[in-house]
mmCIF file of C-alpha atoms in Angstrom:
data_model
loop_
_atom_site.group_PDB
_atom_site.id
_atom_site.type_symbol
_atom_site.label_atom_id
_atom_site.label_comp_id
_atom_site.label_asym_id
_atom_site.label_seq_id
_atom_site.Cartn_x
_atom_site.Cartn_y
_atom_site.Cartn_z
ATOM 1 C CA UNK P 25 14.110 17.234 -10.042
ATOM 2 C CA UNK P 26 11.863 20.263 -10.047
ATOM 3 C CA UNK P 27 8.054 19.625 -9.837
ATOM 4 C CA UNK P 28 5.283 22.832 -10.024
ATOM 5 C CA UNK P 29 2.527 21.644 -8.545
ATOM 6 C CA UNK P 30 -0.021 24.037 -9.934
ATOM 7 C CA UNK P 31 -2.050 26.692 -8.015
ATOM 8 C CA UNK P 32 -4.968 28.291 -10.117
ATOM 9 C CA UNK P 33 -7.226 28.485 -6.887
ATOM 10 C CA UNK P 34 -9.053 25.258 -7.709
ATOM 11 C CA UNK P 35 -6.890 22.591 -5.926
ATOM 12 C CA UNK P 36 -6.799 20.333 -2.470
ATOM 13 C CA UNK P 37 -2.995 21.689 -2.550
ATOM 14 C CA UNK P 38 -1.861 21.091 0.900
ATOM 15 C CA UNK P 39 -2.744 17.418 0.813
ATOM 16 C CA UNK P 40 -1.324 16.993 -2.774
ATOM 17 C CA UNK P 41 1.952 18.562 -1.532
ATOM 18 C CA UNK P 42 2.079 16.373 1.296
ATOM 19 C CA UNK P 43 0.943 13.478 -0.488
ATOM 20 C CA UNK P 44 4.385 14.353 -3.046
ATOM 21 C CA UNK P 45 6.838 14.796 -0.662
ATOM 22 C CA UNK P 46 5.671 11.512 1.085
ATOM 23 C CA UNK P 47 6.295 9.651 -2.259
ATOM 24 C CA UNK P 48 9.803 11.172 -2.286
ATOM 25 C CA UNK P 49 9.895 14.775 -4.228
ATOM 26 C CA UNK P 50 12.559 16.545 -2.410
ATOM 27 C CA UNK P 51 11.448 20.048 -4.853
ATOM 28 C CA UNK P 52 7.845 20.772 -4.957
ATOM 29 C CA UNK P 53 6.781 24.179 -6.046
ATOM 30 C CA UNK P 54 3.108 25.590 -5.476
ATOM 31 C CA UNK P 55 3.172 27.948 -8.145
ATOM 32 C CA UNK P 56 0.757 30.114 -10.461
ATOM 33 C CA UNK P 57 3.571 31.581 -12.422
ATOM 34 C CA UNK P 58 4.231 30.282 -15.774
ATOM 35 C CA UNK P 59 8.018 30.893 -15.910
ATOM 36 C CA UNK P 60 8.056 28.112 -13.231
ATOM 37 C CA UNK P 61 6.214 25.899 -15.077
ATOM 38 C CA UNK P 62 8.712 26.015 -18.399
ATOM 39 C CA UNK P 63 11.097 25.437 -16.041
ATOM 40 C CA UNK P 64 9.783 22.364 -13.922
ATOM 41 C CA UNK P 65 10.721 18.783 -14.694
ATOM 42 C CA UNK P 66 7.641 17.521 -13.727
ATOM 43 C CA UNK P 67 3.885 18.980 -13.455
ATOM 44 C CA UNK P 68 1.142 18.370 -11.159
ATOM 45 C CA UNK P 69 -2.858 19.940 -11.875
ATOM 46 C CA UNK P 70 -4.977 19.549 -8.970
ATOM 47 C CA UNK P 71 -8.503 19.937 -9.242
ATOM 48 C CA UNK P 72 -11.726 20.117 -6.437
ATOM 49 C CA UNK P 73 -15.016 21.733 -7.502
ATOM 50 C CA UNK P 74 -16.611 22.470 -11.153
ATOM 51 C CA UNK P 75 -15.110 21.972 -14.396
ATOM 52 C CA UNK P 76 -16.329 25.530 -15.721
ATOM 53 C CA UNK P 77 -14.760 27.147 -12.235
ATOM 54 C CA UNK P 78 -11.248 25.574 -12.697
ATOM 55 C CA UNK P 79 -11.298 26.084 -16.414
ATOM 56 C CA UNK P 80 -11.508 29.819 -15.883
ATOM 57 C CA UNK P 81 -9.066 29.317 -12.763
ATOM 58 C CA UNK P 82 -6.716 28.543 -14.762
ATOM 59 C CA UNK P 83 -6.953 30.644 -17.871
ATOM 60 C CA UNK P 84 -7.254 33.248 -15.429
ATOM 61 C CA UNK P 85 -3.745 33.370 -14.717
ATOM 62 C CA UNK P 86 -2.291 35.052 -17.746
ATOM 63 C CA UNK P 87 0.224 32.571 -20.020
ATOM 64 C CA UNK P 88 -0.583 29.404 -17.690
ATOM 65 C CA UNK P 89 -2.143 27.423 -20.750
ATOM 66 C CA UNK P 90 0.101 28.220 -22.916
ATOM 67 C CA UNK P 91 2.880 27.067 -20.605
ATOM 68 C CA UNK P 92 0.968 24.368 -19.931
ATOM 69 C CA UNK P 93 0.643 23.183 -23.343
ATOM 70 C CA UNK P 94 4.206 24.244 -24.079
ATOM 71 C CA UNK P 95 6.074 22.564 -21.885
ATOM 72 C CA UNK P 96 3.747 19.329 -22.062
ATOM 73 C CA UNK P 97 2.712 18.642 -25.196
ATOM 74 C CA UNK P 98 6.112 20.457 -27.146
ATOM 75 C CA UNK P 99 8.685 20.070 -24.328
ATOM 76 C CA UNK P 100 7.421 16.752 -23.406
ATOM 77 C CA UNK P 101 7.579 17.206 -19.354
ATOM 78 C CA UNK P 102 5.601 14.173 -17.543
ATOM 79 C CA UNK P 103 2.129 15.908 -16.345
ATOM 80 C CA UNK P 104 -0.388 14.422 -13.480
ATOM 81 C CA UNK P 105 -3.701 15.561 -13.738
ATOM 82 C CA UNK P 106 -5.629 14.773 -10.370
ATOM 83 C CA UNK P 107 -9.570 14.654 -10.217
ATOM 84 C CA UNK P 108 -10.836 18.151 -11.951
ATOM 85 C CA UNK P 109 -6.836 18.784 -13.212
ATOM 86 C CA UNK P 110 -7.949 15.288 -15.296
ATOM 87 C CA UNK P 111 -11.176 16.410 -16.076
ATOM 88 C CA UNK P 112 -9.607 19.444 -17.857
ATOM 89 C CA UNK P 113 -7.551 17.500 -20.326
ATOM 90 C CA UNK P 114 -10.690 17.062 -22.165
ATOM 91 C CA UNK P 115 -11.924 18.907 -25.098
ATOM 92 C CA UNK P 116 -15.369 19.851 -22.980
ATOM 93 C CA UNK P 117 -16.953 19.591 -19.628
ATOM 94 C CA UNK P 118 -20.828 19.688 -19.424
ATOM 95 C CA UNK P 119 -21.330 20.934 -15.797
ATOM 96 C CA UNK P 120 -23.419 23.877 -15.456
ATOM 97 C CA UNK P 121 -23.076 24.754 -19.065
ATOM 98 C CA UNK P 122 -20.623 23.528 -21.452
ATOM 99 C CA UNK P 123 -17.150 24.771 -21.017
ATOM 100 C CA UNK P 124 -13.391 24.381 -23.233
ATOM 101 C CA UNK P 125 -11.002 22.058 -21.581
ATOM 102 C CA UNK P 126 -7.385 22.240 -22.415
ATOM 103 C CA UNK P 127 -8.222 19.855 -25.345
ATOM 104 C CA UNK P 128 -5.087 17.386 -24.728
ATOM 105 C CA UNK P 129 -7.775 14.615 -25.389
ATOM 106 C CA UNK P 130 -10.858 14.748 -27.432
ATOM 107 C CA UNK P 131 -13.659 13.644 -25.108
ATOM 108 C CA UNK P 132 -15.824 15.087 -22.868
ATOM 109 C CA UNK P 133 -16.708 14.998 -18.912
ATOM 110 C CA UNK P 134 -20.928 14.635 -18.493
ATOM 111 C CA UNK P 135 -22.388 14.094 -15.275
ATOM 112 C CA UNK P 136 -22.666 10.218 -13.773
ATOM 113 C CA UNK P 137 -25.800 8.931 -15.157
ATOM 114 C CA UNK P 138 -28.625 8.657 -12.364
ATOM 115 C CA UNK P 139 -29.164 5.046 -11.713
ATOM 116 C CA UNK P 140 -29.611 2.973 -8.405
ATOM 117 C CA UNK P 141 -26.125 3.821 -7.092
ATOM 118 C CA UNK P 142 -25.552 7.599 -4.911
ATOM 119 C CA UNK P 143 -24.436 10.247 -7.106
ATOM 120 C CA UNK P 144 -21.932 11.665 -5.912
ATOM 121 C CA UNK P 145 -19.351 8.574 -6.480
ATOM 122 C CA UNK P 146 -17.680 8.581 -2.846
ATOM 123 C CA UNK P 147 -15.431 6.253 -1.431
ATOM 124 C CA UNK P 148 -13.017 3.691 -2.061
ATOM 125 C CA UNK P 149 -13.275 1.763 -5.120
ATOM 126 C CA UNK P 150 -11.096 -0.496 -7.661
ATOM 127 C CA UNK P 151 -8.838 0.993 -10.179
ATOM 128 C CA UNK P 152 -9.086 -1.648 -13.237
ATOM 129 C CA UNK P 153 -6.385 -0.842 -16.019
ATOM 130 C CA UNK P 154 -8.042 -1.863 -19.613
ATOM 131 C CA UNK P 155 -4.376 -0.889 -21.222
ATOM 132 C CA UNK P 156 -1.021 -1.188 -19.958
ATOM 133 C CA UNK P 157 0.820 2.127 -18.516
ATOM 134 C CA UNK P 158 3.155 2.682 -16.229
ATOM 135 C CA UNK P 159 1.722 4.551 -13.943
ATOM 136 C CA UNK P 160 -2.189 2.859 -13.396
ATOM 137 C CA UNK P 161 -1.911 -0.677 -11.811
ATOM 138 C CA UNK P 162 -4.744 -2.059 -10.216
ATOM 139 C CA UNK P 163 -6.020 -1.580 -6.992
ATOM 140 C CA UNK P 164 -7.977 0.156 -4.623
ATOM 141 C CA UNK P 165 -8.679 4.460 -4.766
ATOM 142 C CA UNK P 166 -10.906 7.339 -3.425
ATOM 143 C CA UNK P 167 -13.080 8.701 -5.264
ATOM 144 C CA UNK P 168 -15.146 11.987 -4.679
ATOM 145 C CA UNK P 169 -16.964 13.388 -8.162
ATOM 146 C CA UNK P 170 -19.990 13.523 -9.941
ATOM 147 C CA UNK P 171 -19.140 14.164 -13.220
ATOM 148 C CA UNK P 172 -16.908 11.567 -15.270
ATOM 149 C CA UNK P 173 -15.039 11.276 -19.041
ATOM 150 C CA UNK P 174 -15.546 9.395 -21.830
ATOM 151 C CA UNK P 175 -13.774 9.918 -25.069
ATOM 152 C CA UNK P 176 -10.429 7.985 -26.243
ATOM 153 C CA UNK P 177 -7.078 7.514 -24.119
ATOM 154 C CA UNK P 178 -9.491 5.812 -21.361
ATOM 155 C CA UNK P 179 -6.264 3.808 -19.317
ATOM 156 C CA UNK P 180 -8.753 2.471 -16.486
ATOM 157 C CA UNK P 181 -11.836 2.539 -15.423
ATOM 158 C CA UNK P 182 -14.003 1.460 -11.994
ATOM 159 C CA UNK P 183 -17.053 0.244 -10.928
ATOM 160 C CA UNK P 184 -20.498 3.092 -10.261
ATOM 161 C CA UNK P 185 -23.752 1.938 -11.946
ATOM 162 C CA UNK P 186 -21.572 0.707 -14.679
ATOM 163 C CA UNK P 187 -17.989 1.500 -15.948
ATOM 164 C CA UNK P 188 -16.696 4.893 -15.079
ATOM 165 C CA UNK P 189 -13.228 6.292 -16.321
ATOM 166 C CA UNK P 190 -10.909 6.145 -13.278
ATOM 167 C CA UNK P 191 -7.822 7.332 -15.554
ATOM 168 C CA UNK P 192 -7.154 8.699 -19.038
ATOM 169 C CA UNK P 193 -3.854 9.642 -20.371
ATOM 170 C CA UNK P 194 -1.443 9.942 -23.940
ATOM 171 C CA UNK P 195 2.914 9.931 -24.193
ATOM 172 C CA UNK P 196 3.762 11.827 -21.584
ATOM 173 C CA UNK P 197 0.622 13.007 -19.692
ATOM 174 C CA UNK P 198 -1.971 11.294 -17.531
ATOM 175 C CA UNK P 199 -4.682 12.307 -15.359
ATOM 176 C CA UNK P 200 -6.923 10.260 -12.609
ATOM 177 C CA UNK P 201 -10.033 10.689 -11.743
ATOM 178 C CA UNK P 202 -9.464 9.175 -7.941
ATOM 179 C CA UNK P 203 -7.489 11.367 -5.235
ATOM 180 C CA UNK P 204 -4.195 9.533 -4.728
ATOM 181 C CA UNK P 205 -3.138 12.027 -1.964
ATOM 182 C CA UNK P 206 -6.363 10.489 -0.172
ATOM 183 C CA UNK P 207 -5.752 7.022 -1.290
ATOM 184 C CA UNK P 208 -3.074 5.858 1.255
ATOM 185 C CA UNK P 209 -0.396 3.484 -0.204
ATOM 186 C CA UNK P 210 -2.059 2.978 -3.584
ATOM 187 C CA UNK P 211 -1.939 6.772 -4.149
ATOM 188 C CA UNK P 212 1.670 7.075 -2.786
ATOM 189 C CA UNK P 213 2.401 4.270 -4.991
ATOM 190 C CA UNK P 214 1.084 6.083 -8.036
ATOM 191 C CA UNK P 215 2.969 9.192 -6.851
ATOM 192 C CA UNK P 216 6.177 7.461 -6.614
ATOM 193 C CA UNK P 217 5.955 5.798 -10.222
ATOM 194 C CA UNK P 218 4.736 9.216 -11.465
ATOM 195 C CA UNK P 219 8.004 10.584 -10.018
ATOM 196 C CA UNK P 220 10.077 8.009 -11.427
ATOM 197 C CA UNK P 221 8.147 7.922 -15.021
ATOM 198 C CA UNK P 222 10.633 8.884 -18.061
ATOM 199 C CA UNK P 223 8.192 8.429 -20.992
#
């Protein structure tokens, strides 16, 4: 089982890597070419930094979207988006201007509301599922962001000033908003169902 773990210059991709073969995946490619991605079984979108950054990361790279959204959304492969690589399965992101996701979901990432709780969200907090999937089961996740999504296919949320969307996700792609490479055995958990995960 072949998965391309994306590279668009935007991504913790040394710990994700890790993190994958850990959970078990014996072929992980870190690849920006999009022949390798129409070829993968599975794909993994990493993400640090600002939406509008990554967004142009990644259409940067000449046929990566439409890879992306061929062998996802038409050839059905199971996708992982991780922090930012979840961010950008939205429509929109509203960091330092407002920016085109990849559109896979209609909603939009906005910056974390300033309340009485520190912005940026840091640290470890709990993973609450509001709809079954077989990936998200609860428990407890790092977080590092300051932007969040709302919009439909919310699968979880967690707990900063109020409910904030902790994973999103349709058929055969999902995305979290928490680092599961950073997340000990709850993110090698994930990992492991991700690898496993014929939907």
């Amino acid at each position: 089982m072949s998965i391309a773990l994306i590279d668009y210059g935007a991504g913790n991709l040394h710990s994700v890597h890790n993190a994958l073969k850990a959970a078990g995946a014996a072929d992980v490619a870190v690849t920006a070419d999009p022949d390798a991605v129409l070829k993968a079984d599975r794909i993994v979108l990493p993400g640090v930094g600002a939406f509008g950054a990554c967004a142009s990361g990644l259409r940067a790279i000449p046929g990566m979207v439409e890879a992306l959204d061929q062998r996802v959304l038409k050839g059905a492969a199971p996708f992982l988006g991780v922090c930012v690589g979840m961010q950008l399965l939205a429509k929109t992101g509203e960091e330092l201007g407002t920016h085109q996701g990849l559109g896979w979901l209609g909603g939009t990432v906005r910056e974390l509301p300033a309340s009485n709780v520190r912005i940026p969200h840091m640290g470890w907090n709990d993973v609450v599922p509001i709809v079954p999937h077989p990936l998200i089961e609860p428990g407890e996740a790092y977080f590092l962001h300051s932007f969040a999504y709302s919009g439909e296919g919310v699968l979880a949320t967690t707990e900063h000033g109020g409910p904030v969307t902790a994973a999103i996700g349709r058929d055969n792609f999902a995305g979290v908003q928490f680092h599961p490479e950073k997340s000990q055995r709850y993110g090698l958990a994930l990992l492991e169902r991700f690898l496993r995960w014929n939907p």
